[in-house]
Every structure is written in structure tokens, then in C-alpha cells.
Coordinates of C-alpha atoms and ligand atoms in Angstrom, one line a residue:
Chain L
M18 CA 17.0 22.2 -3.7
H19 CA 18.0 25.1 -5.8
P20 CA 20.6 27.1 -3.7
A21 CA 19.2 30.6 -4.2
P22 CA 22.0 33.2 -3.4
S23 CA 19.5 35.5 -1.7
V24 CA 18.4 32.9 0.8
I25 CA 22.0 31.8 1.5
A26 CA 23.0 35.4 2.1
F27 CA 20.0 35.9 4.3
T28 CA 20.4 32.9 6.6
T29 CA 24.2 33.4 6.9
L30 CA 24.2 37.2 7.6
S31 CA 21.1 37.5 9.7
G32 CA 22.1 34.4 11.8
L33 CA 25.4 36.2 12.6
G34 CA 23.7 39.5 13.3
F35 CA 21.1 38.1 15.7
G36 CA 23.8 36.1 17.4
L37 CA 25.8 39.3 18.0
L38 CA 22.7 41.0 19.3
A39 CA 22.1 38.1 21.7
W40 CA 25.6 38.5 23.2
L41 CA 25.3 42.3 23.4
G42 CA 21.9 41.8 25.2
I43 CA 23.2 39.5 27.9
D44 CA 26.4 41.4 28.5
A45 CA 26.6 42.5 32.2
T46 CA 29.1 45.3 31.3
P47 CA 28.1 46.3 27.8
P48 CA 29.9 48.9 25.8
T49 CA 28.5 52.4 25.8
G50 CA 28.8 55.5 23.6
W51 CA 30.7 55.2 20.4
T52 CA 31.9 51.7 21.0
A53 CA 28.3 50.6 21.6
F54 CA 27.3 52.4 18.4
A55 CA 29.9 50.5 16.4
F56 CA 28.9 47.1 17.7
F57 CA 25.2 47.7 17.3
A58 CA 25.7 49.2 13.8
I59 CA 27.4 45.9 12.7
A60 CA 24.7 43.8 14.4
F61 CA 21.8 45.7 12.8
A62 CA 23.5 45.9 9.4
L63 CA 23.9 42.1 9.3
S64 CA 20.4 41.2 10.7
V65 CA 18.4 43.8 8.8
G66 CA 20.5 43.4 5.6
G67 CA 19.9 39.6 5.8
L68 CA 16.1 40.2 6.2
I69 CA 16.0 42.5 3.3
S70 CA 17.9 40.1 1.0
S71 CA 15.4 37.4 1.9
T72 CA 12.7 39.4 0.3
F73 CA 14.6 39.3 -3.1
H74 CA 13.4 35.8 -3.8
L75 CA 9.7 36.6 -3.3
G76 CA 7.5 36.7 -6.4
R77 CA 5.6 39.7 -4.9
P78 CA 8.0 41.5 -2.5
E79 CA 5.7 44.6 -2.3
R80 CA 3.2 42.5 -0.3
A81 CA 5.8 41.1 2.2
W82 CA 4.0 42.9 5.1
K83 CA 1.1 40.4 4.7
A84 CA 3.5 37.7 6.0
F85 CA 3.1 38.9 9.6
S86 CA -0.5 37.7 9.9
Q87 CA -0.4 33.9 10.1
W88 CA 1.8 33.4 13.2
R89 CA -0.6 30.9 14.6
T90 CA 0.4 28.2 12.1
S91 CA 3.3 29.4 9.9
W92 CA 6.9 29.4 11.0
L93 CA 7.7 31.9 8.2
S94 CA 5.2 34.3 9.7
R95 CA 6.5 33.7 13.2
E96 CA 10.0 34.5 11.9
G97 CA 8.8 37.8 10.6
V98 CA 7.1 38.7 13.9
C99 CA 10.0 37.6 16.0
A100 CA 12.6 39.4 13.9
V101 CA 10.7 42.7 14.1
A102 CA 10.1 42.3 17.9
A103 CA 13.8 41.5 18.4
L104 CA 14.9 44.5 16.3
V105 CA 12.6 46.9 18.2
V106 CA 13.6 45.7 21.7
M107 CA 17.3 45.7 20.8
G108 CA 17.0 49.1 19.2
L109 CA 15.6 50.6 22.4
Y110 CA 18.3 48.8 24.4
A111 CA 21.0 50.1 22.1
A112 CA 19.7 53.6 22.0
A113 CA 19.9 53.8 25.8
L114 CA 23.5 52.5 25.8
V115 CA 24.7 54.7 23.0
F116 CA 23.0 58.0 23.8
A117 CA 22.4 57.9 27.6
G118 CA 25.0 55.4 28.7
A119 CA 22.2 53.6 30.5
H120 CA 22.1 49.8 30.8
F121 CA 18.6 48.2 31.1
A122 CA 19.7 44.6 31.7
L123 CA 16.1 43.2 31.6
L124 CA 15.5 44.8 28.2
G125 CA 18.8 43.3 27.0
W126 CA 17.8 39.8 28.1
L127 CA 14.4 40.1 26.5
G128 CA 16.1 41.3 23.3
A129 CA 18.6 38.4 23.4
A130 CA 15.8 35.9 23.8
L131 CA 13.9 37.4 20.9
S132 CA 17.1 37.4 18.8
L133 CA 17.7 33.7 19.4
G134 CA 14.0 33.1 18.9
T135 CA 14.3 34.6 15.4
V136 CA 17.1 32.2 14.6
Y137 CA 15.1 29.3 15.9
T138 CA 12.0 30.3 13.8
T139 CA 14.2 30.5 10.8
S140 CA 15.6 27.0 11.4
M141 CA 12.0 25.7 11.9
I142 CA 11.0 26.8 8.5
Y143 CA 13.4 24.2 7.2
A144 CA 13.2 21.6 10.0
Q145 CA 9.4 21.3 9.7
L146 CA 9.4 20.1 6.1
K147 CA 8.7 16.4 5.9
T148 CA 9.3 16.7 2.2
I149 CA 13.0 17.2 2.7
P150 CA 14.1 14.5 5.1
R151 CA 17.7 15.9 5.4
W152 CA 16.3 19.0 7.1
N153 CA 13.4 17.4 8.9
T154 CA 15.2 17.0 12.3
P155 CA 15.6 19.0 15.5
L156 CA 19.3 18.9 14.9
T157 CA 18.8 21.5 12.1
C158 CA 17.6 24.0 14.8
V159 CA 20.5 23.1 17.1
L160 CA 22.9 23.7 14.2
Y161 CA 21.4 27.1 13.2
L162 CA 21.5 28.3 16.9
A163 CA 25.0 27.0 17.3
Y164 CA 26.2 28.9 14.3
A165 CA 24.5 32.1 15.4
I166 CA 25.9 32.0 19.0
T167 CA 29.4 31.1 17.7
G168 CA 29.5 33.9 15.1
G169 CA 28.1 36.3 17.7
A170 CA 30.8 35.4 20.2
L171 CA 33.5 35.8 17.5
L172 CA 32.2 39.2 16.4
S173 CA 31.9 40.5 19.9
G174 CA 35.5 39.5 20.7
R175 CA 34.8 36.8 23.2
V176 CA 37.9 34.8 22.3
E177 CA 37.8 32.0 24.9
I178 CA 34.1 31.3 24.4
A179 CA 34.5 31.5 20.7
L180 CA 37.3 28.9 20.7
V181 CA 35.0 26.4 22.5
L182 CA 31.9 27.2 20.4
L183 CA 33.9 26.9 17.1
L184 CA 34.7 23.3 18.1
V185 CA 31.1 22.6 19.1
S186 CA 29.7 24.0 15.8
A187 CA 32.2 22.0 13.8
G188 CA 31.1 18.8 15.7
L189 CA 27.4 19.5 15.2
Q190 CA 27.9 20.3 11.5
I191 CA 29.7 16.9 11.0
L192 CA 27.0 15.1 13.0
W193 CA 24.2 16.8 10.9
W194 CA 25.9 15.8 7.7
M195 CA 26.3 12.2 8.8
Q196 CA 22.7 12.0 9.9
G197 CA 21.5 13.8 6.8
D198 CA 23.2 11.4 4.4
G199 CA 20.9 8.5 5.5
A200 CA 17.8 10.6 6.1
F201 CA 16.0 10.1 2.8
S202 CA 16.4 6.4 2.5
G203 CA 15.7 6.1 6.2
R204 CA 12.3 7.6 5.6
G205 CA 11.2 4.9 3.3
T206 CA 9.7 7.2 0.6
T207 CA 10.5 5.7 -2.8
M208 CA 9.3 5.9 -6.4
E209 CA 7.1 2.9 -5.4
T210 CA 5.3 4.7 -2.6
A211 CA 5.1 7.9 -4.6
T212 CA 3.3 6.2 -7.4
G213 CA 1.5 3.5 -5.4
L214 CA 2.8 1.0 -8.0
G215 CA 5.2 -0.9 -5.7
S216 CA 2.8 -3.8 -5.3
I217 CA 3.3 -4.6 -9.0
G218 CA 7.1 -4.2 -9.3
T219 CA 9.9 -1.7 -9.4
V220 CA 9.2 1.6 -10.9
R221 CA 11.3 3.5 -13.4
S222 CA 10.6 6.9 -15.0
A223 CA 9.9 6.2 -18.7
A224 CA 9.0 9.8 -19.8
P225 CA 8.8 13.1 -17.9
P226 CA 5.6 15.2 -18.4
H227 CA 7.4 17.6 -20.7
T228 CA 10.7 17.4 -22.6
A229 CA 11.9 20.7 -21.1
P230 CA 12.4 21.3 -17.4
N231 CA 9.7 23.2 -15.4
Y232 CA 9.6 25.2 -12.1
L233 CA 9.5 22.0 -10.0
V234 CA 12.6 20.5 -11.6
R235 CA 14.5 23.8 -11.3
E236 CA 13.5 24.5 -7.8
F237 CA 13.6 21.0 -6.3
I238 CA 16.0 18.8 -8.2
H239 CA 19.6 20.2 -8.0
I240 CA 21.9 17.3 -8.8
I241 CA 24.9 19.0 -10.3
G242 CA 25.6 20.9 -7.1
R243 CA 26.2 17.6 -5.2
K244 CA 29.2 16.6 -7.4
H245 CA 31.8 18.3 -5.2
A246 CA 29.9 18.0 -2.0
Q247 CA 32.6 16.1 -0.1
K248 CA 35.3 18.6 -1.1
L249 CA 33.1 21.5 -0.2
R250 CA 32.4 20.0 3.2
V251 CA 36.1 19.9 4.0
I252 CA 36.5 23.5 2.8
S253 CA 33.5 24.6 4.8
I254 CA 34.9 23.1 8.1
A255 CA 38.3 24.5 7.4
L256 CA 37.1 28.1 6.8
M257 CA 34.3 28.0 9.4
A258 CA 36.3 26.5 12.3
V259 CA 39.9 25.4 11.7
L260 CA 41.4 28.6 10.4
P261 CA 39.6 30.9 12.9
I262 CA 40.7 28.6 15.8
L263 CA 44.4 28.8 14.6
L264 CA 44.2 32.6 14.2
L265 CA 42.6 33.0 17.6
L266 CA 45.3 30.9 19.2
L267 CA 48.0 33.3 17.8
P268 CA 49.0 36.3 20.0
F269 CA 46.1 38.8 19.6
S270 CA 46.1 41.2 16.7
H271 CA 43.2 43.0 15.1
M272 CA 44.3 41.8 11.7
A273 CA 44.2 38.1 12.7
A274 CA 40.8 38.6 14.4
A275 CA 39.4 40.2 11.3
V276 CA 40.6 37.4 9.1
A277 CA 39.2 34.9 11.5
V278 CA 35.8 36.6 11.3
V279 CA 35.8 36.7 7.5
S280 CA 37.0 33.1 7.2
H281 CA 34.2 32.0 9.6
I282 CA 31.5 33.8 7.6
A283 CA 32.8 32.3 4.3
G284 CA 32.8 28.9 5.9
V285 CA 29.2 29.3 7.1
A286 CA 28.1 30.5 3.7
V287 CA 29.7 27.4 2.1
S288 CA 27.8 25.2 4.6
R289 CA 24.6 27.0 3.8
W290 CA 25.1 26.5 0.1
L291 CA 25.5 22.8 0.7
F292 CA 22.5 22.9 3.0
F293 CA 20.4 23.7 0.0
A294 CA 22.3 22.0 -2.8
E295 CA 22.4 18.6 -1.1
A296 CA 18.8 18.7 0.1
E297 CA 16.6 16.2 -1.8
H298 CA 12.9 16.8 -2.1
T299 CA 10.3 14.0 -2.4
V300 CA 9.0 15.5 -5.7
G301 CA 12.2 14.4 -7.3
L302 CA 11.0 10.8 -7.1
Y303 CA 8.2 11.6 -9.7
Y304 CA 11.0 12.6 -12.1
G305 CA 13.0 9.5 -11.3
A306 CA 15.6 11.6 -9.5
R307 CA 16.3 12.7 -6.0
Chain W
M13 CA -6.6 31.8 7.9
T14 CA -4.1 29.1 7.3
S15 CA -5.4 26.8 10.1
L16 CA -7.0 23.7 8.5
P17 CA -10.7 23.1 9.1
E18 CA -11.4 20.4 11.7
K19 CA -13.7 18.7 9.3
T20 CA -15.1 19.6 5.9
E21 CA -18.8 19.0 5.0
K22 CA -18.0 17.5 1.6
K23 CA -14.7 16.0 0.4
L24 CA -14.6 16.8 -3.2
G25 CA -11.9 15.2 -5.3
L26 CA -10.9 13.0 -8.1
V27 CA -10.4 9.3 -8.7
I28 CA -7.7 8.7 -11.3
D29 CA -7.8 5.3 -13.0
L30 CA -4.2 4.2 -13.9
D31 CA -5.7 1.2 -15.7
T32 CA -7.6 3.2 -18.3
C33 CA -5.3 6.3 -18.7
V34 CA -3.8 6.1 -22.1
G35 CA -1.3 9.0 -21.6
C36 CA -2.8 11.2 -24.2
H37 CA -2.3 14.5 -22.2
A38 CA -5.8 15.8 -23.2
C39 CA -6.5 16.6 -19.5
V40 CA -3.2 18.6 -19.4
I41 CA -4.3 20.7 -22.3
S42 CA -7.9 21.2 -21.2
C43 CA -6.8 22.1 -17.7
K44 CA -4.4 24.7 -19.0
G45 CA -7.0 26.0 -21.5
W46 CA -9.7 26.4 -18.9
N47 CA -7.6 27.7 -16.1
T48 CA -5.6 30.2 -18.2
E49 CA -8.8 32.0 -19.1
N50 CA -10.7 31.8 -15.8
Y51 CA -9.9 31.6 -12.1
G52 CA -7.0 34.0 -11.2
A53 CA -3.9 34.9 -13.2
P54 CA -3.3 33.2 -16.5
L55 CA -1.0 30.2 -16.6
S56 CA 2.0 31.8 -18.3
D57 CA 4.6 30.3 -20.7
Q58 CA 8.2 31.3 -21.0
R59 CA 9.9 31.1 -24.4
P60 CA 7.2 28.8 -25.7
Y61 CA 8.7 28.6 -29.2
G62 CA 12.3 29.3 -28.3
T63 CA 15.0 27.1 -26.7
D64 CA 14.4 26.0 -23.2
P65 CA 10.6 26.5 -23.1
M66 CA 8.9 26.5 -19.7
G67 CA 5.3 27.0 -18.5
T68 CA 2.9 26.7 -15.6
F69 CA 0.7 23.6 -15.5
L70 CA -1.7 22.5 -12.8
N71 CA -1.9 18.9 -14.1
R72 CA 1.0 16.9 -15.6
V73 CA 1.1 13.3 -16.9
H74 CA 4.2 11.2 -16.2
S75 CA 4.9 7.8 -17.7
Y76 CA 6.5 5.0 -15.8
E77 CA 7.7 1.5 -16.5
V78 CA 6.9 -1.0 -13.8
Q79 CA 8.9 -4.3 -13.8
P80 CA 7.5 -7.2 -11.8
D81 CA 9.7 -9.9 -10.4
S82 CA 9.0 -12.1 -13.4
G83 CA 7.3 -11.4 -16.7
Q84 CA 6.8 -8.4 -18.9
A85 CA 7.3 -4.8 -17.8
Q86 CA 4.2 -2.6 -17.9
T87 CA 3.8 1.0 -18.9
V88 CA 1.7 3.1 -16.6
H89 CA 0.6 6.7 -17.5
F90 CA 0.3 8.8 -14.4
P91 CA -1.6 12.1 -14.3
K92 CA -0.8 14.2 -11.3
S93 CA -2.6 17.3 -10.0
C94 CA -3.3 18.6 -6.4
L95 CA -4.7 15.8 -4.2
H96 CA -6.6 18.3 -2.0
C97 CA -5.1 16.7 1.1
E98 CA -7.1 16.6 4.3
D99 CA -4.0 17.4 6.3
A100 CA -2.5 19.7 3.8
P101 CA 1.0 20.8 4.8
C102 CA 1.0 23.5 2.0
V103 CA -1.8 25.4 3.8
T104 CA -0.3 25.6 7.4
V105 CA 3.1 26.9 6.2
C106 CA 1.7 29.9 4.3
P107 CA 2.7 33.1 6.1
T108 CA 0.0 35.3 4.5
G109 CA -3.1 33.3 4.7
A110 CA -3.3 33.2 0.9
S111 CA -3.4 29.4 0.9
Y112 CA -6.5 27.9 2.5
K113 CA -8.7 24.8 2.6
R114 CA -12.5 25.4 2.3
S115 CA -14.6 24.0 5.2
E116 CA -17.6 23.5 2.9
D117 CA -16.1 21.2 0.3
G118 CA -12.4 20.7 1.2
I119 CA -11.0 22.3 -1.9
V120 CA -7.5 23.8 -1.4
L121 CA -7.1 27.2 -3.0
V122 CA -4.7 30.2 -3.2
N123 CA -6.0 33.7 -2.8
E124 CA -3.7 35.3 -5.4
T125 CA -4.1 38.8 -4.1
D126 CA -2.6 37.8 -0.8
C127 CA 0.2 35.5 -2.1
I128 CA 3.7 37.0 -1.8
G129 CA 5.2 34.2 -4.0
C130 CA 7.5 32.9 -1.2
G131 CA 7.2 29.4 -2.6
L132 CA 7.1 27.8 0.8
C133 CA 3.9 25.9 0.1
A134 CA 5.5 24.3 -2.9
W135 CA 8.3 23.2 -0.7
A136 CA 5.9 21.7 1.7
C137 CA 3.8 19.8 -0.9
P138 CA 5.3 16.3 -1.3
Y139 CA 3.7 15.8 -4.7
G140 CA 4.8 18.8 -6.8
A141 CA 1.3 20.0 -7.2
R142 CA 2.1 23.7 -6.9
E143 CA 4.0 25.8 -9.3
L144 CA 5.1 29.4 -9.0
D145 CA 4.0 31.3 -12.1
Q146 CA 7.1 33.0 -13.5
A147 CA 5.2 35.9 -15.0
E148 CA 2.8 36.7 -12.2
G149 CA 5.0 35.8 -9.2
V150 CA 2.1 34.0 -7.4
M151 CA 1.5 30.4 -6.6
K152 CA -0.8 28.4 -9.0
K153 CA -2.4 25.1 -8.2
C154 CA -5.4 22.9 -9.3
T155 CA -8.6 24.6 -8.2
L156 CA -10.7 21.5 -8.7
C157 CA -12.3 23.8 -11.3
V158 CA -14.2 25.5 -8.6
D159 CA -15.4 27.9 -11.2
R160 CA -17.1 25.1 -13.2
I161 CA -18.5 22.7 -10.7
Y162 CA -20.8 25.3 -9.1
N163 CA -21.3 27.4 -12.3
E164 CA -25.0 27.7 -13.1
N165 CA -24.1 29.5 -16.4
L166 CA -22.8 26.2 -17.8
P167 CA -25.0 23.4 -19.0
E168 CA -25.2 20.7 -16.3
V169 CA -23.0 18.2 -18.1
D170 CA -20.2 20.7 -18.0
R171 CA -20.4 21.3 -14.3
E172 CA -17.4 19.0 -13.6
P173 CA -13.7 19.7 -13.8
A174 CA -12.3 20.4 -17.3
C175 CA -9.9 17.4 -17.1
V176 CA -12.7 15.0 -16.2
R177 CA -15.0 16.3 -18.9
T178 CA -12.3 16.0 -21.5
C179 CA -10.7 12.7 -20.7
P180 CA -11.4 10.4 -23.8
A181 CA -10.7 7.3 -21.9
G182 CA -12.9 8.1 -18.9
A183 CA -9.9 7.7 -16.6
R184 CA -10.8 10.7 -14.3
H185 CA -13.8 10.8 -12.1
F186 CA -15.1 13.6 -9.9
G187 CA -17.2 13.4 -6.8
D188 CA -17.7 13.7 -3.1
F189 CA -15.7 11.2 -1.0
A190 CA -17.6 12.1 2.2
D191 CA -20.7 10.4 0.7
P192 CA -20.1 6.6 0.8
E193 CA -22.7 6.2 -2.0
S194 CA -21.0 8.5 -4.4
N195 CA -19.5 7.3 -7.7
V196 CA -16.0 8.0 -6.5
S197 CA -16.4 6.3 -3.1
K198 CA -17.8 3.2 -4.8
L199 CA -15.0 3.1 -7.3
T200 CA -12.4 3.5 -4.6
A201 CA -13.9 0.7 -2.6
E202 CA -14.4 -1.7 -5.6
R203 CA -11.0 -1.2 -7.2
G204 CA -8.8 -0.7 -4.1
G205 CA -8.1 3.1 -4.6
M206 CA -4.8 4.1 -3.0
D207 CA -3.1 7.1 -1.5
L208 CA 0.2 8.5 -2.8
M209 CA 3.0 8.6 -0.2
P210 CA 0.7 7.6 2.6
E211 CA 3.7 7.6 5.0
L212 CA 3.9 11.4 4.9
G213 CA 0.5 11.7 6.7
T214 CA -1.0 14.2 4.3
K215 CA -4.2 12.2 3.9
P216 CA -4.9 12.9 0.2
V217 CA -8.5 13.1 -0.9
N218 CA -7.8 12.1 -4.5
K219 CA -7.4 8.4 -5.0
Y220 CA -5.6 6.4 -7.6
L221 CA -6.9 3.1 -9.0
P222 CA -4.1 0.6 -9.6
P223 CA -3.7 -1.0 -13.0
R224 CA -5.5 -4.3 -13.4
P225 CA -3.3 -7.4 -13.8
K226 CA -2.3 -7.9 -17.4
D227 CA -3.2 -11.0 -19.4
A228 CA -0.4 -13.6 -19.6
W229 CA 0.1 -16.3 -22.2
D230 CA 0.0 -19.5 -20.2
G231 CA -2.8 -21.6 -21.9
E232 CA -2.7 -24.3 -24.6
E233 CA -1.9 -23.4 -28.2
D234 CA -4.7 -23.5 -30.6
I235 CA -5.1 -26.8 -32.5
L236 CA -4.7 -24.9 -35.8
A237 CA -1.5 -23.2 -34.7
P238 CA 0.9 -25.7 -36.4
F239 CA -0.7 -24.9 -39.7
L240 CA 0.1 -21.3 -39.2
T241 CA 3.9 -21.7 -39.0
P242 CA 5.6 -19.5 -41.5
V243 CA 6.1 -21.1 -44.9
A244 CA 9.7 -19.9 -45.2
E245 CA 11.8 -19.0 -42.2
E246 CA 14.3 -17.0 -44.3
P247 CA 13.2 -14.9 -47.3
S248 CA 14.4 -16.4 -50.6
G249 CA 14.4 -15.3 -54.2
F250 CA 13.9 -11.6 -54.9
L251 CA 12.8 -10.8 -51.3
G252 CA 15.9 -12.6 -50.0
W253 CA 18.1 -10.6 -52.4
L254 CA 16.4 -7.3 -51.3
D255 CA 16.8 -8.3 -47.6
K256 CA 20.5 -8.8 -48.1
Q257 CA 21.0 -5.5 -50.0
L258 CA 19.1 -3.6 -47.4
S259 CA 21.0 -5.2 -44.6
R260 CA 24.2 -4.0 -46.2
L261 CA 23.3 -0.4 -45.9
P262 CA 24.9 1.4 -43.0
G263 CA 22.8 1.8 -39.9
D264 CA 21.5 -1.7 -39.8
G265 CA 23.0 -4.5 -37.8
K266 CA 24.1 -7.3 -40.1
T267 CA 21.9 -10.3 -39.7
D268 CA 23.2 -12.5 -42.5
S269 CA 26.7 -13.8 -42.8
Ligands
SF4_403 S1 -1.4 17.8 -3.1 FE1 0.1 19.3 -2.4 S2 -0.8 21.3 -2.9 FE2 -2.5 19.8 -3.0 S3 -3.4 19.8 -0.9 FE3 -1.8 18.2 -0.9 S4 0.0 19.1 -0.1 FE4 -1.4 20.8 -0.8
SF4_404 S1 3.8 31.3 -2.2 FE1 1.9 32.4 -1.7 S2 0.4 30.8 -1.1 FE2 2.4 29.9 -1.1 S3 3.1 30.0 1.1 FE3 3.9 31.9 0.0 S4 2.3 33.4 0.3 FE4 1.4 31.5 0.8
SF4_405 S1 -9.7 19.8 -11.6 FE1 -9.5 21.6 -13.0 S2 -7.7 22.7 -12.2 FE2 -7.6 20.6 -11.3 S3 -6.4 19.4 -12.7 FE3 -8.5 19.2 -13.4 S4 -8.8 20.7 -15.0 FE4 -6.9 21.3 -13.8

């Protein structure tokens, strides 16, 4: 799949933002006043910024509001509905904390559930697609949720929890890669089933429909990106988990914590780039590629 | 609404005969011609006469080489357009309701005024039957020529899809698969019509007829065959000299010594 920068930015940033909102929502002793303002400002900037960047890849962004209508069947629509609900509920919760110093715990828990619900609906947009076997697993949802919760813990300064979650996320990521590497061949979809010609023999693409590439080739067949995949996997784990863990184990300093956060975000972004670049769509088979 | 209809009254679709398709691409051109002037936004081209040209097509013809375990390989031309799947994953993923499957005849269409061009339906289609138009920013796909098949302004012979009407080899057939007596149902039954990627559970309506087995040379030689052996195996005289000179030119593998 073509790794579109707007989609990578969206899933990375909004996941982090909603993860932070979830932690702020379930906090029994949440910050109030200006401290609360700072935390919520960061959380809203990340989640709303991510959502806005996701509209950049639309062909008709001015009609984006229509996407709220099909929540009965469409995970993309559910994501929109869930995101708006989460932002409204957490907005009320935040306003009470910032301006009145009042803590409505129930509202916070509801907002936290909606925030994680948003991350889950995002992950289901990918996990539902049978056409991309690497994504088509419940583990994709677990991975997205783990990243959101880990990033949120890191951003909200929960050092002990973050240390554990960083290890868990790294483990899940490696597991997801290992499972993903065999997913396409495990599915049994081949050029032979794609063309129905398998009963005659083995199929080879002799000529594509046109000599120049088209939308399908550009969107779905991204082979160059996979060349350095193994190196990028190592870089991703190092930035996402290893470096932040080392920095958090040092005696606490704001500088080290800030570097840990930036490194984590960069690592997640690399992982998201690979998420798209390594994904193979069944349409590639018609072009003799994967 | 992007829920799929429980059942459609008719199941309109195409039978594509891989035995007779000669790979001429006439259906590609007639499809582009009809659909760029009729239903919805035109099918745009980018840099059509420049480097790296690109354009939107609702129907494309691939060519494959199939190699059996023994014997000659076979070339198969393979036209591909939307299969109007019964369990169409492209419809249910659509967030706006722009993509829908009609309950009356099963045709899968895009309402272009609702489409936001998110591209998710193209991601969900296993067959590459949907293309995002680069000029209009909306999703384009085969309409089964819905604006021809019911069009009373056209003479009756033309009330079938443009690709079917145009195919010089008669490799494309249009009809109702819900009717067991229709031309397409009979063809599918007679020739073993098949689904593409059946393992993905999309239940395509369109069916593909497999190529018939090719002739093989396994009989006796004709009794006159010995008299037909070439008179001279190697050219001699002037032809032989010419052959040698031509073989000396660069670009030709030397056959003589
Ligand atoms: S072929 Fe693709 S676009 Fe057509 S109905 Fe099936 S899934 Fe949808
Ligand atoms: S591109 Fe258009 S038709 Fe396709 S899923 Fe998005 S809104 Fe629906
Ligand atoms: S039925 Fe019409 S739209 Fe579909 S491939 Fe044929 S000509 Fe194109």
C-alpha cells in the first residue's frame, strides 16, 4: 500500500492524543487549573490535529461531514462519530477541571471509553480488510490500542506504567510483524485463484493492461518501500521502546523525559510507515506483483 | 444506505469468455468512450500525451501466460471490470452511503455527489475494479451501463453494455443470473463458469468461462508428409551466400561456422 504521509501522521498523532485523553479521563486525582489546561491542550492538539490531517487525503474534503451517516455498517463512519463524541465529552470534562476545578469522574470514564473506542474504530478500518491479509487480524486492533495507551502513559508522566507498557508494545509489534510476514501466503490467494486459471497451469503476467502505471498500481503496489524493511523495523523498535526505556530509567529530568516522548513518537511513525509500505493488497496479483 | 440488500430481484451481470477473447481492448475503449460522456463525471486522463500518462478506466484487459505441467504454454487475455458482487465489501465500508447495491437488479453504483473520495471502497475491493478519478476526486466504477440497458431512447439492439455491444469476438455476454433460463445462466452452466478469488467470499455475479483445452499434435503423420520434406536443408548458391553475408551483420547470432 502507498504510505500516504497524511494517513501516517493521522494514525500516529491522534492515537497518542486519544491515549492521553483516556489516561486523563480515568485519573482519580486529575490536574486542575493551568496544569490541566496544558495537558488537555496537548491532548486535543494531537487528536484534533490528527483528525484534520486525515481529511487531506480525501478527494472531496468539503463533503467530509457526510461520513457521519453510515455508522451502521462502516468502521470509517463509526470512527468519525466516536471521535466527535469523545472530543465533546472530554471537552466538558476538561472545562470543568480547568475553569471550575470540579472533577466529574463518571464523565471522565465515559470520555476515556469513547477515546479508546475511537482508536479501536480506527484500527478496525484496517483490520476488517480481507484484501490485505497482513492487516486482517484482531492483533491489529490490539497493537493500535497498545500504542495509544503506551503513548498516553508516557505523555501524562506515568513513568512506572509507561516502562511496562513500552515493553508490552514492543513485544506486540514484533508478534504482529512475525504473524504478518506469513499472512498473505497463509490465505491461499494466488494469481491462480485470482484468474481462475489454476486448473490449467501456473500463471504469469505477460502484459499489464497499459504500459504506464495507473491509480491501482500507485495506491496498492508499493514494492520499493519494502527494500529496507528489516532495518526500519529495528530502528522503529529502538526509537519507540528501547531509547525511551533507557531514558526513563535515568534519574528523572524534564529533558530526558521530553527526548523519550519525541523518540517514542518517531518510532511509532516509522512503524506506521512500515504498516502501509509492507502491506500487500490482492489486486497486486493481477499485475503479477504483491 | 450502505447495508447490502438481503436479496435482489434480478442479478444482472456479465459472462466473460476467456476462450474467445482475443485481447483487442475494444471493450476498454468503448467503455471509456460511453462512460466519459454519460453517467457521472467524465473519466479523466492525466498527461495523456506526455511522459507518465495515466487515466481512469472502468474496464482493463490483462494478458497472462499459463504454463501447464507438460506441453505448450497458453496466452489468455483477461478483461476485468466490476463483478457486481452479491456480498460486496466495497459497499459496506463506505462511510457516506455513496456506494450502494440496487435491490432491483443488483448493480453496484456510486452516487458521486455523496462520495468524499476517501478511497476505502477501492481498498476493500479485491479485484481492483474501482479507481479514484484524479481530476474529479470521486470514485469511478463500472455501472453495468445502467444508462444504456434501460434506455428507451436507444434502439433495442443497443440496450446492452457498451463493452458487450462492441466486442468483435463475442466474448462478453450480458444477462440476468437470477433467471436459470437466461443466456448467461445457460452459458455458465454449460461451460463451467467460475468465480474469481472465491475464497474471499464476495460472491461475484460476473462469471468467467475457462479457455477450452487446446489441440495437441499426437496423431499419425499424413502419408504424404515424407514428400514434403524440404529439398535443401541449408540454402546453397546465391541464397546461401546471401544468408552468410546477412548473418555476418552485427545483431544476429552466427549460425554458420
Ligand atoms: S468487484 Fe469490487 S467494486 Fe465490484 S462489487 Fe465486487 S468488490 Fe465491489
Ligand atoms: S471513495 Fe466515495 S464511494 Fe468509496 S468509500 Fe469513500 S465515500 Fe464511499
Ligand atoms: S458494463 Fe459498461 S461500464 Fe461496465 S465495463 Fe462494460 S462498458 Fe464499462
